[in-house]
Short mmCIF file of C-alpha atoms (C1' of nucleotides) in Angstrom, two decimals:
data_model
loop_
_atom_site.label_atom_id
_atom_site.label_comp_id
_atom_site.label_asym_id
_atom_site.label_seq_id
_atom_site.Cartn_x
_atom_site.Cartn_y
_atom_site.Cartn_z
CA MET A 272 -24.53 29.05 17.46
CA GLN A 273 -27.12 28.17 14.99
CA ALA A 274 -30.80 28.63 15.76
CA ARG A 275 -31.75 25.28 14.42
CA SER A 276 -33.91 24.43 17.44
CA THR A 277 -37.49 25.49 17.79
CA LYS A 278 -38.52 24.54 14.20
CA LEU A 279 -41.53 26.51 14.32
CA MET A 280 -40.12 29.84 13.07
CA LYS A 281 -41.62 30.44 9.76
CA ALA A 282 -38.77 32.54 8.96
CA PRO A 283 -40.56 35.04 6.68
CA LYS A 284 -37.33 36.70 6.07
CA ARG A 285 -35.49 35.68 2.99
CA LYS A 286 -31.74 35.95 2.84
CA ALA A 287 -30.26 37.41 -0.28
CA ARG A 288 -29.83 34.67 -2.75
CA ALA A 289 -26.67 34.36 -4.68
CA LYS A 290 -27.36 36.17 -7.87
CA THR A 291 -27.52 32.93 -9.85
CA GLY A 292 -24.10 33.38 -11.46
CA VAL A 293 -24.20 32.26 -15.10
CA ARG A 294 -26.82 30.18 -16.50
CA MET A 295 -25.87 27.57 -18.67
CA PRO A 296 -27.57 24.93 -20.90
CA ARG A 297 -27.73 21.55 -19.22
CA ALA A 298 -25.15 19.77 -21.30
CA GLU A 299 -22.65 22.67 -21.10
CA ARG A 300 -22.76 22.74 -17.51
CA ARG A 301 -22.32 19.00 -17.03
CA GLU A 302 -19.31 19.27 -19.26
CA GLN A 303 -17.89 22.03 -17.21
CA ILE A 304 -18.39 20.10 -14.18
CA LEU A 305 -16.63 16.99 -15.43
CA THR A 306 -13.62 19.18 -16.58
CA HIS A 307 -13.24 20.69 -13.20
CA ALA A 308 -13.84 17.54 -11.41
CA ALA A 309 -11.12 15.77 -13.15
CA ASP A 310 -8.48 18.39 -12.19
CA PHE A 311 -9.90 18.76 -8.72
CA PHE A 312 -9.82 14.99 -7.76
CA ALA A 313 -6.50 14.67 -9.46
CA GLU A 314 -5.12 17.18 -7.28
CA TYR A 315 -6.82 16.61 -3.91
CA GLY A 316 -7.58 12.77 -4.42
CA LEU A 317 -10.80 11.04 -4.50
CA THR A 318 -11.43 12.08 -0.98
CA GLY A 319 -11.76 15.71 -2.01
CA GLN A 320 -14.82 17.33 -0.94
CA THR A 321 -17.95 17.97 -3.09
CA ARG A 322 -18.25 21.47 -1.48
CA GLU A 323 -14.78 22.42 -2.62
CA LEU A 324 -15.35 21.11 -6.15
CA ALA A 325 -18.40 23.12 -6.30
CA THR A 326 -16.59 26.11 -5.41
CA ALA A 327 -13.90 25.31 -8.02
CA CYS A 328 -16.59 25.12 -10.55
CA GLY A 329 -18.20 28.25 -9.29
CA ILE A 330 -21.39 26.90 -8.58
CA SER A 331 -23.37 25.58 -5.49
CA GLN A 332 -22.70 22.06 -4.01
CA ARG A 333 -26.41 21.24 -4.59
CA LEU A 334 -26.12 21.72 -8.28
CA LEU A 335 -23.53 18.84 -8.60
CA TYR A 336 -26.53 16.47 -7.48
CA ARG A 337 -28.72 17.72 -10.24
CA PHE A 338 -26.08 15.97 -12.62
CA PHE A 339 -24.82 13.06 -10.80
CA PRO A 340 -26.83 10.91 -8.24
CA THR A 341 -23.82 10.33 -6.06
CA LYS A 342 -20.09 11.45 -5.59
CA ALA A 343 -19.05 8.06 -6.71
CA ALA A 344 -21.05 8.22 -10.05
CA LEU A 345 -19.39 11.55 -10.74
CA GLN A 346 -15.92 10.02 -10.14
CA ALA A 347 -16.81 7.07 -12.18
CA GLU A 348 -17.56 9.22 -15.18
CA VAL A 349 -14.41 11.31 -14.54
CA TYR A 350 -12.43 8.07 -14.62
CA ALA A 351 -13.91 6.83 -17.56
CA ARG A 352 -13.25 10.06 -19.66
CA THR A 353 -9.88 11.11 -18.27
CA ILE A 354 -8.26 7.61 -17.86
CA LEU A 355 -10.11 5.49 -20.25
CA GLY A 356 -10.44 7.98 -22.94
CA PRO A 357 -6.83 8.67 -23.87
CA PHE A 358 -6.32 5.06 -24.28
CA GLU A 359 -8.79 4.48 -26.94
CA GLY A 360 -8.29 5.10 -30.57
CA ALA A 361 -5.48 3.92 -33.05
CA TRP A 362 -2.85 4.19 -30.09
CA LEU A 363 -0.35 1.82 -31.80
CA GLY A 364 -0.65 4.15 -34.81
CA ASN A 365 2.71 4.00 -36.81
CA LEU A 366 4.41 1.82 -34.49
CA THR A 367 3.93 -1.05 -36.80
CA ASP A 368 5.00 0.89 -39.74
CA ARG A 369 8.09 -1.09 -40.77
CA LYS A 370 9.19 1.62 -43.35
CA LEU A 371 10.31 3.63 -40.55
CA PRO A 372 13.23 2.73 -38.27
CA ILE A 373 12.15 1.35 -34.91
CA LYS A 374 13.94 3.94 -33.00
CA GLN A 375 12.14 6.85 -34.69
CA ARG A 376 8.74 4.94 -34.28
CA LEU A 377 9.51 4.26 -30.55
CA THR A 378 10.60 7.95 -30.17
CA ASP A 379 7.42 9.38 -32.00
CA PHE A 380 5.09 7.15 -30.13
CA TYR A 381 6.31 7.85 -26.62
CA GLY A 382 6.80 11.40 -27.36
CA ASN A 383 3.19 11.42 -28.16
CA TYR A 384 2.23 9.14 -25.17
CA TYR A 385 4.06 11.37 -22.73
CA ASP A 386 2.33 14.65 -23.78
CA LYS A 387 -1.17 13.14 -24.35
CA VAL A 388 -1.45 10.32 -21.79
CA LEU A 389 1.12 10.88 -19.01
CA THR A 390 -0.12 14.16 -17.99
CA ARG A 391 -0.46 15.55 -14.56
CA ARG A 392 -4.22 14.99 -14.44
CA TRP A 393 -4.16 11.50 -15.94
CA LEU A 394 -1.13 10.26 -13.69
CA ARG A 395 -2.54 11.57 -10.44
CA LEU A 396 -5.98 10.33 -11.05
CA PHE A 397 -4.72 6.98 -12.21
CA LEU A 398 -2.39 6.66 -9.03
CA TYR A 399 -5.27 7.64 -6.58
CA SER A 400 -7.44 5.25 -8.13
CA SER A 401 -5.07 2.48 -8.31
CA LEU A 402 -4.03 3.08 -4.56
CA ALA A 403 -7.80 3.36 -3.61
CA GLU A 404 -8.96 0.07 -4.93
CA GLY A 405 -7.70 -3.19 -6.42
CA ASP A 406 -9.02 -1.82 -9.63
CA MET A 407 -11.46 0.44 -11.33
CA ALA A 408 -11.19 -0.83 -14.76
CA PRO A 409 -7.66 -2.13 -14.95
CA ASN A 410 -8.41 -5.00 -17.15
CA TYR A 411 -9.30 -2.64 -20.10
CA ILE A 412 -5.99 -0.76 -19.46
CA SER A 413 -3.75 -3.81 -18.93
CA ALA A 414 -5.45 -5.44 -22.16
CA ILE A 415 -4.20 -2.48 -24.11
CA LEU A 416 -0.97 -2.26 -22.62
CA VAL A 417 -0.16 -6.00 -23.08
CA GLN A 418 -0.86 -5.30 -26.72
CA LEU A 419 1.43 -2.42 -26.82
CA LEU A 420 4.22 -4.13 -24.88
CA GLU A 421 4.13 -7.18 -27.22
CA THR A 422 4.22 -4.92 -30.35
CA ILE A 423 7.14 -2.88 -28.97
CA VAL A 424 9.26 -5.88 -28.34
CA ASP A 425 8.09 -7.64 -31.64
CA GLU A 426 8.82 -4.68 -33.74
CA ALA A 427 12.11 -4.08 -32.27
CA CYS A 428 13.10 -7.83 -32.58
CA PHE A 429 12.14 -7.67 -36.30
CA GLU A 430 14.26 -4.86 -37.17
CA LEU A 431 17.02 -6.10 -35.14
CA LYS A 432 16.69 -9.72 -36.92
CA LEU A 433 16.22 -11.35 -33.48
CA GLU A 434 13.73 -14.13 -32.40
CA PRO A 435 11.35 -12.63 -29.79
CA PRO A 436 11.07 -14.48 -26.67
CA GLY A 437 8.98 -17.56 -26.70
CA GLU A 438 7.68 -16.84 -23.08
CA GLN A 439 4.89 -14.36 -23.40
CA ASP A 440 5.27 -13.10 -19.86
CA PHE A 441 8.99 -12.59 -20.23
CA LYS A 442 8.44 -10.62 -23.55
CA ARG A 443 6.07 -8.31 -21.96
CA GLU A 444 8.27 -7.73 -19.04
CA LEU A 445 11.04 -6.55 -21.60
CA GLY A 446 8.65 -4.10 -22.96
CA TRP A 447 8.17 -2.87 -19.52
CA ASN A 448 11.65 -1.85 -19.49
CA LEU A 449 11.02 1.16 -21.95
CA HIS A 450 7.56 1.61 -20.79
CA GLY A 451 8.45 1.61 -17.16
CA THR A 452 11.27 3.95 -17.60
CA ILE A 453 9.26 6.59 -19.32
CA SER A 454 6.15 6.39 -17.18
CA HIS A 455 8.55 6.83 -14.15
CA LEU A 456 9.93 9.83 -15.92
CA ALA A 457 6.34 11.21 -15.79
CA ILE A 458 5.76 10.12 -12.19
CA ARG A 459 8.89 12.04 -11.13
CA ARG A 460 7.71 15.12 -12.76
CA HIS A 461 4.22 15.09 -11.88
CA ILE A 462 4.13 13.22 -8.49
CA TYR A 463 7.45 13.57 -6.80
CA HIS A 464 7.89 17.20 -8.26
CA GLY A 465 11.52 16.21 -9.20
CA PRO A 466 13.64 18.68 -11.21
CA HIS A 467 12.88 18.86 -14.84
CA THR A 468 16.15 20.41 -16.11
CA VAL A 469 16.66 18.05 -19.03
CA PRO A 470 13.88 18.18 -21.67
CA HIS A 471 11.82 14.97 -21.74
CA ALA A 472 12.31 14.80 -25.43
CA ARG A 473 15.83 14.24 -25.15
CA MET A 474 15.47 11.77 -22.21
CA ILE A 475 12.75 9.72 -24.13
CA LYS A 476 15.18 9.62 -27.16
CA ALA A 477 17.98 8.41 -24.85
CA HIS A 478 15.84 5.68 -23.23
CA VAL A 479 14.51 4.35 -26.59
CA THR A 480 18.15 4.15 -27.64
CA SER A 481 19.17 2.30 -24.64
CA PHE A 482 16.29 -0.09 -24.87
CA VAL A 483 17.06 -0.88 -28.55
CA ALA A 484 20.65 -1.25 -27.94
CA GLY A 485 20.03 -3.26 -24.78
CA LEU A 486 17.63 -5.79 -26.25
CA PRO A 487 19.98 -8.07 -28.25
CA VAL A 488 22.16 -8.44 -25.28
CA VAL A 489 19.20 -9.25 -22.91
CA LEU A 490 17.69 -11.80 -25.25
CA GLU A 491 21.13 -13.37 -25.74
CA GLU A 492 21.90 -13.66 -22.06
CA SER A 493 18.33 -15.01 -21.17
CA ASN A 494 18.43 -17.55 -24.00
CA PRO A 495 21.44 -19.43 -23.56
CA PRO A 496 23.09 -21.00 -26.89
CA ASN A 497 21.92 -24.40 -25.90
CA GLY A 498 18.34 -23.98 -27.19
CA GLU A 499 15.74 -25.10 -24.56
CA MET B 106 -31.72 12.75 18.62
CA GLN B 107 -29.10 13.07 21.28
CA ALA B 108 -29.74 14.17 24.90
CA ARG B 109 -27.01 16.81 24.92
CA SER B 110 -29.23 19.47 26.28
CA THR B 111 -29.81 19.92 30.02
CA LYS B 112 -26.15 19.20 30.94
CA LEU B 113 -27.36 18.80 34.37
CA MET B 114 -27.74 14.95 34.47
CA LYS B 115 -25.13 13.40 36.65
CA ALA B 116 -25.54 10.16 34.95
CA PRO B 117 -24.67 7.98 38.13
CA LYS B 118 -25.26 4.89 35.88
CA ARG B 119 -21.99 3.11 34.76
CA LYS B 120 -21.70 1.20 31.54
CA ALA B 121 -19.68 -1.94 31.63
CA ARG B 122 -16.23 -0.93 30.65
CA ALA B 123 -14.26 -2.97 28.04
CA LYS B 124 -12.08 -5.13 30.06
CA THR B 125 -9.01 -3.38 29.53
CA GLY B 126 -7.44 -5.74 27.07
CA VAL B 127 -3.76 -6.31 27.41
CA ARG B 128 -1.75 -3.88 29.47
CA MET B 129 1.38 -2.91 28.08
CA PRO B 130 4.45 -0.89 28.98
CA ARG B 131 4.48 2.60 27.42
CA ALA B 132 7.24 2.07 24.94
CA GLU B 133 6.13 -1.19 23.70
CA ARG B 134 2.62 0.14 23.15
CA ARG B 135 3.88 3.01 21.18
CA GLU B 136 5.81 0.89 19.08
CA GLN B 137 2.98 -1.43 18.32
CA ILE B 138 0.94 1.62 17.21
CA LEU B 139 3.59 2.79 14.86
CA THR B 140 3.88 -0.48 13.33
CA HIS B 141 0.04 -0.89 12.71
CA ALA B 142 0.01 2.78 11.87
CA ALA B 143 2.48 2.17 8.99
CA ASP B 144 0.49 -0.61 7.45
CA PHE B 145 -2.74 1.01 8.08
CA PHE B 146 -1.89 4.32 6.30
CA ALA B 147 -0.18 2.55 3.52
CA GLU B 148 -3.20 0.55 2.84
CA TYR B 149 -6.05 3.19 3.25
CA GLY B 150 -4.14 6.29 2.74
CA LEU B 151 -3.50 9.27 5.13
CA THR B 152 -7.17 10.01 5.24
CA GLY B 153 -7.67 6.67 7.00
CA GLN B 154 -9.55 7.10 10.11
CA THR B 155 -8.17 7.05 13.72
CA ARG B 156 -10.95 4.91 14.93
CA GLU B 157 -10.30 2.23 12.39
CA LEU B 158 -6.58 2.36 13.11
CA ALA B 159 -7.49 1.96 16.82
CA THR B 160 -9.53 -1.05 15.90
CA ALA B 161 -6.45 -2.60 13.93
CA CYS B 162 -4.38 -1.92 16.92
CA GLY B 163 -6.97 -3.60 19.26
CA ILE B 164 -7.20 -0.60 21.44
CA SER B 165 -9.39 2.37 22.05
CA GLN B 166 -9.37 5.45 19.81
CA ARG B 167 -8.66 7.70 22.76
CA LEU B 168 -5.46 5.73 23.55
CA LEU B 169 -3.82 7.03 20.28
CA TYR B 170 -3.97 10.38 21.64
CA ARG B 171 -2.01 9.43 24.77
CA PHE B 172 0.96 8.85 22.53
CA PHE B 173 0.65 11.33 19.76
CA PRO B 174 -0.87 14.91 20.00
CA THR B 175 -2.63 14.79 16.81
CA LYS B 176 -3.10 12.50 13.86
CA ALA B 177 -0.63 14.42 11.74
CA ALA B 178 2.13 13.93 14.47
CA LEU B 179 1.61 10.21 14.46
CA GLN B 180 1.80 10.15 10.57
CA ALA B 181 5.02 12.22 10.56
CA GLU B 182 6.62 9.83 12.79
CA VAL B 183 5.22 6.88 10.75
CA TYR B 184 6.77 8.59 7.61
CA ALA B 185 10.14 9.02 9.29
CA ARG B 186 10.45 5.56 10.38
CA THR B 187 8.91 3.80 7.37
CA ILE B 188 10.07 5.89 4.45
CA LEU B 189 13.15 7.74 5.70
CA GLY B 190 14.57 4.88 7.83
CA PRO B 191 15.21 2.32 5.26
CA PHE B 192 17.20 5.12 3.17
CA GLU B 193 19.86 5.46 5.95
CA GLY B 194 22.81 3.43 6.49
CA ALA B 195 25.53 2.40 4.02
CA TRP B 196 23.09 1.96 1.06
CA LEU B 197 25.62 2.42 -1.70
CA GLY B 198 27.56 -0.61 0.03
CA ASN B 199 29.51 -2.66 -2.35
CA LEU B 200 28.28 -0.66 -5.29
CA THR B 201 31.74 1.06 -5.44
CA ASP B 202 33.59 -2.15 -4.97
CA ARG B 203 35.52 -2.31 -8.13
CA LYS B 204 36.76 -5.66 -7.54
CA LEU B 205 33.37 -6.79 -8.62
CA PRO B 206 31.98 -6.69 -12.08
CA ILE B 207 29.30 -3.68 -12.37
CA LYS B 208 26.52 -6.06 -13.46
CA GLN B 209 26.82 -8.04 -10.55
CA ARG B 210 27.10 -5.10 -8.15
CA LEU B 211 24.06 -3.56 -9.95
CA THR B 212 22.03 -6.86 -9.55
CA ASP B 213 23.04 -7.31 -5.88
CA PHE B 214 22.13 -3.62 -5.18
CA TYR B 215 18.91 -3.67 -6.78
CA GLY B 216 17.78 -7.15 -5.53
CA ASN B 217 18.52 -5.93 -2.03
CA TYR B 218 16.64 -2.48 -2.86
CA TYR B 219 13.60 -4.04 -4.17
CA ASP B 220 13.40 -6.39 -1.22
CA LYS B 221 14.14 -3.96 1.49
CA VAL B 222 12.99 -0.38 0.23
CA LEU B 223 10.52 -1.03 -2.48
CA THR B 224 7.96 -3.02 -0.35
CA ARG B 225 4.38 -2.80 -0.47
CA ARG B 226 4.14 -0.61 2.72
CA TRP B 227 7.06 1.77 1.71
CA LEU B 228 5.74 2.35 -1.75
CA ARG B 229 2.11 2.92 -0.96
CA LEU B 230 3.15 5.30 1.89
CA PHE B 231 5.55 7.19 -0.28
CA LEU B 232 3.07 7.68 -3.01
CA TYR B 233 0.24 8.66 -0.88
CA SER B 234 2.60 11.32 0.73
CA SER B 235 3.79 12.37 -2.51
CA LEU B 236 0.37 12.90 -3.94
CA ALA B 237 -0.88 14.56 -0.96
CA GLU B 238 1.74 17.32 -0.70
CA GLY B 239 4.50 18.84 -2.58
CA ASP B 240 6.82 17.27 -0.22
CA MET B 241 7.21 15.76 3.30
CA ALA B 242 10.95 15.44 3.24
CA PRO B 243 11.77 14.84 -0.25
CA ASN B 244 15.00 16.93 -0.02
CA TYR B 245 16.41 14.02 2.14
CA ILE B 246 15.32 11.46 -0.12
CA SER B 247 16.33 13.11 -3.29
CA ALA B 248 19.77 13.93 -2.04
CA ILE B 249 20.46 10.21 -1.32
CA LEU B 250 18.96 9.46 -4.64
CA VAL B 251 21.16 11.86 -6.62
CA GLN B 252 24.13 10.43 -5.01
CA LEU B 253 23.14 6.97 -5.95
CA LEU B 254 22.23 7.77 -9.37
CA GLU B 255 25.53 9.44 -10.13
CA THR B 256 27.45 6.54 -8.51
CA ILE B 257 25.72 4.15 -10.80
CA VAL B 258 26.59 5.96 -13.97
CA ASP B 259 30.16 6.67 -12.78
CA GLU B 260 30.76 3.05 -11.92
CA ALA B 261 29.29 1.68 -15.11
CA CYS B 262 31.25 4.23 -17.15
CA PHE B 263 34.51 3.15 -15.35
CA GLU B 264 34.11 -0.33 -16.09
CA LEU B 265 33.18 0.37 -19.67
CA LYS B 266 36.18 2.80 -20.01
CA LEU B 267 33.63 5.53 -20.97
CA GLU B 268 33.77 9.25 -20.09
CA PRO B 269 30.88 9.95 -17.99
CA PRO B 270 28.64 12.80 -19.10
CA GLY B 271 29.86 16.10 -18.05
CA GLU B 272 26.22 17.44 -17.63
CA GLN B 273 25.43 16.50 -14.06
CA ASP B 274 21.60 16.70 -14.71
CA PHE B 275 21.97 14.44 -17.80
CA LYS B 276 24.11 11.92 -15.90
CA ARG B 277 21.58 11.46 -13.34
CA GLU B 278 18.75 11.04 -15.91
CA LEU B 279 20.76 8.29 -17.28
CA GLY B 280 20.72 6.80 -13.88
CA TRP B 281 17.06 6.96 -13.76
CA ASN B 282 16.74 4.62 -16.75
CA LEU B 283 17.60 1.84 -14.47
CA HIS B 284 16.30 3.10 -11.29
CA GLY B 285 13.04 4.14 -12.89
CA THR B 286 12.56 0.81 -14.42
CA ILE B 287 13.09 -1.12 -11.27
CA SER B 288 10.94 1.38 -9.24
CA HIS B 289 8.16 0.87 -11.76
CA LEU B 290 8.53 -2.99 -11.53
CA ALA B 291 7.65 -2.49 -7.93
CA ILE B 292 4.77 0.06 -8.50
CA ARG B 293 3.16 -2.50 -10.97
CA ARG B 294 3.37 -5.12 -8.38
CA HIS B 295 2.21 -3.14 -5.28
CA ILE B 296 0.05 -0.62 -6.60
CA TYR B 297 -1.35 -1.80 -9.92
CA HIS B 298 -1.50 -5.27 -8.80
CA GLY B 299 -0.19 -6.50 -12.11
CA PRO B 300 0.58 -10.04 -12.64
CA HIS B 301 3.87 -11.17 -11.14
CA THR B 302 4.75 -14.41 -13.12
CA VAL B 303 8.33 -13.70 -13.90
CA PRO B 304 10.40 -13.64 -10.81
CA HIS B 305 11.61 -10.18 -10.02
CA ALA B 306 15.30 -11.41 -9.59
CA ARG B 307 15.16 -12.27 -13.19
CA MET B 308 14.01 -9.09 -14.48
CA ILE B 309 16.30 -6.96 -12.10
CA LYS B 310 19.09 -8.93 -13.91
CA ALA B 311 17.70 -8.28 -17.41
CA HIS B 312 17.13 -4.49 -16.74
CA VAL B 313 20.62 -4.29 -15.30
CA THR B 314 21.80 -6.06 -18.35
CA SER B 315 19.98 -3.72 -20.76
CA PHE B 316 21.17 -0.67 -18.72
CA VAL B 317 24.85 -1.55 -19.07
CA ALA B 318 24.50 -2.46 -22.66
CA GLY B 319 22.64 0.60 -23.79
CA LEU B 320 24.77 3.03 -21.82
CA PRO B 321 27.69 3.15 -24.47
CA VAL B 322 25.27 3.68 -27.15
CA VAL B 323 23.41 6.44 -25.52
CA LEU B 324 26.73 8.15 -24.51
CA GLU B 325 28.01 8.06 -27.96
CA GLU B 326 24.93 9.39 -29.47
CA SER B 327 24.36 12.09 -26.96
CA ASN B 328 27.82 13.25 -27.41
CA PRO B 329 28.50 13.67 -31.02
CA PRO B 330 32.24 13.07 -32.26
CA ASN B 331 32.47 16.98 -32.85
CA GLY B 332 33.33 17.98 -29.22
CA GLU B 333 30.92 20.39 -27.70
"C1'" DC C 129 -3.05 -3.43 52.49
"C1'" DA C 130 -3.20 1.38 51.04
"C1'" DC C 131 -2.51 4.29 47.57
"C1'" DA C 132 0.10 6.99 43.83
"C1'" DT C 133 1.01 6.33 39.39
"C1'" DT C 134 0.31 4.46 34.88
"C1'" DT C 135 -2.48 2.33 31.48
"C1'" DG C 136 -6.54 2.21 29.44
"C1'" DT C 137 -11.89 3.24 28.11
"C1'" DC C 138 -16.32 5.73 27.90
"C1'" DG C 139 -18.73 9.47 26.04
"C1'" DT C 140 -18.97 13.36 24.09
"C1'" DC C 141 -18.34 17.88 21.46
"C1'" DA C 142 -17.67 20.65 17.28
"C1'" DA C 143 -16.64 20.61 12.82
"C1'" DC C 144 -16.97 18.16 8.57
"C1'" DT C 145 -19.55 15.92 4.76
"C1'" DG C 146 -22.64 13.59 1.39
"C1'" DA C 147 -27.07 13.97 0.27
"C1'" DC C 148 -31.70 16.00 -0.56
"C1'" DG C 149 -36.34 18.78 -0.02
"C1'" DA C 150 -38.11 23.27 -0.64
"C1'" DC C 151 -37.76 27.20 -2.74
"C1'" DT C 152 -36.27 31.03 -6.41
"C1'" DT C 153 -35.34 32.93 -10.84
"C1'" DA C 154 -34.16 32.92 -15.85
"C1'" DT C 155 -35.90 31.82 -20.36
"C1'" DG C 156 -38.79 31.27 -24.20
"C1'" DA C 157 -43.09 29.56 -26.40
"C1'" DG C 158 -47.79 31.16 -27.42
"C1'" DC D 31 -47.51 39.41 -20.92
"C1'" DT D 32 -48.17 34.92 -18.87
"C1'" DC D 33 -46.77 30.82 -17.34
"C1'" DA D 34 -44.53 26.10 -17.72
"C1'" DT D 35 -40.03 24.53 -17.35
"C1'" DA D 36 -35.37 24.24 -16.67
"C1'" DA D 37 -31.38 26.22 -13.97
"C1'" DG D 38 -29.93 27.33 -9.76
"C1'" DT D 39 -29.46 28.23 -4.41
"C1'" DC D 40 -30.51 27.73 0.45
"C1'" DG D 41 -30.85 25.26 4.68
"C1'" DT D 42 -30.78 21.24 6.99
"C1'" DC D 43 -30.21 16.42 8.20
"C1'" DA D 44 -27.77 12.19 9.56
"C1'" DG D 45 -23.56 9.89 9.65
"C1'" DT D 46 -18.63 10.73 10.10
"C1'" DT D 47 -14.24 12.20 12.40
"C1'" DG D 48 -10.45 14.43 15.07
"C1'" DA D 49 -9.88 15.40 19.58
"C1'" DC D 50 -10.19 15.46 24.66
"C1'" DG D 51 -12.30 15.53 29.66
"C1'" DA D 52 -13.58 12.37 33.18
"C1'" DC D 53 -13.07 8.16 35.09
"C1'" DA D 54 -11.98 3.16 35.76
"C1'" DA D 55 -8.53 -0.53 36.64
"C1'" DA D 56 -4.00 -2.58 36.82
"C1'" DT D 57 0.86 -2.16 38.79
"C1'" DG D 58 4.15 -1.93 42.23
"C1'" DT D 59 6.05 0.13 46.28
"C1'" DG D 60 6.32 0.78 51.35
#
DNA sequence: CACATTTGTCGTCAACTGACGACTTATGAG
DNA sequence: CTCATAAGTCGTCAGTTGACGACAAATGTG
């Protein structure tokens, strides 16, 4: 089909070039690519093709390689921004502000976490990455999460006048009760495309309530009267 | 590079054939392929290559196409068996056996569910499929899940002498509290490769306890004294 | 033993895909 | 206006990948 044979043809004919769409300063274009790439790979997975990504960006495929040496390098930067980025900053925020009731602190925190972190883009990218490899930078994430989980349990125990579990691992697992439920709420919405009839804010509140109400019972049950 | 030109060459030379490994009856070979394919696609995703799958099976790539017309057809059957299969049968089992305390019923059920359904293979395949498309057969799954969730909440309410929520959607969401936490426990283990220091049986018990203890409080809070 | 049937492999094609050399065009400083 | 430079595209290569025609070897029936 293609005349790619002879190789002698000088081909003096010039094909009409695409009219160089919009010309952009380097930094801005780079930014635009990264933004589109985040959405693109989140939707189609890390195996999504560079040609399709370029089309989504409205540029030629070649131009991608003017900014990133390889596809993997581009994905690494997307990951760093989209996944790692939102985790930084003062996440624990007012979670430790003991002037506020724990239920309100948790509801506020997870309302924010759900909106800012557990987005479609974040979740899908995170899952695609987690599935593809053992890790990409899970240490960083898990370090922050461990901190979060312990804080949650400690703060809840403080308000409830309970002794937090001595076992670190078990304490974290208790935190996962709430964190897992809310993460799964987002997974159902963004990955499984489940119905979303009940507003998530209402369910976050309900899950926080259940967590705080269940904690004393779980602690008592797992920590029999006859001290260890 | 390749001599794909002349097309006249009769090529009378024969290369030594692979010694036809093990010869197997059709049905058995088919079974073997499906088994390996489930693990293979679960590990490497639906974009895993047929050549590598064939190698994993210890057969030639061509042989796959003696049993399945296309890669997609093979994957569809893998999905039907691995994902849909475990959901069939009397799953609700003794969940409705009111002679047993609800906590024991839930602990038994989810202990079994975690071991039989939430396996590495099942979870990874399910996630890869869910991410790849809006659905593959989610209706079937969600129909069963809805049934399960309602049963859980109804049974828990019965034992606690509480009125189940009138809103169907909200009732299901309450069931997701427990179901989501346990699903997420498996996701952490099989997808995120988180540490698994606390035995899952212990955590399932704790989560069931938390759920049952939290339910009355959630119901009361969401259903203000002043009737609707 | 002969041979039809079934099980299995080789080799190849066409489309796909990451990467990149060669080239074109817009922009702005002098 | 001129030209260096940066922004952008075309075309192509080499390796990959789903699919399949042609052929080979094991099996068992008469």
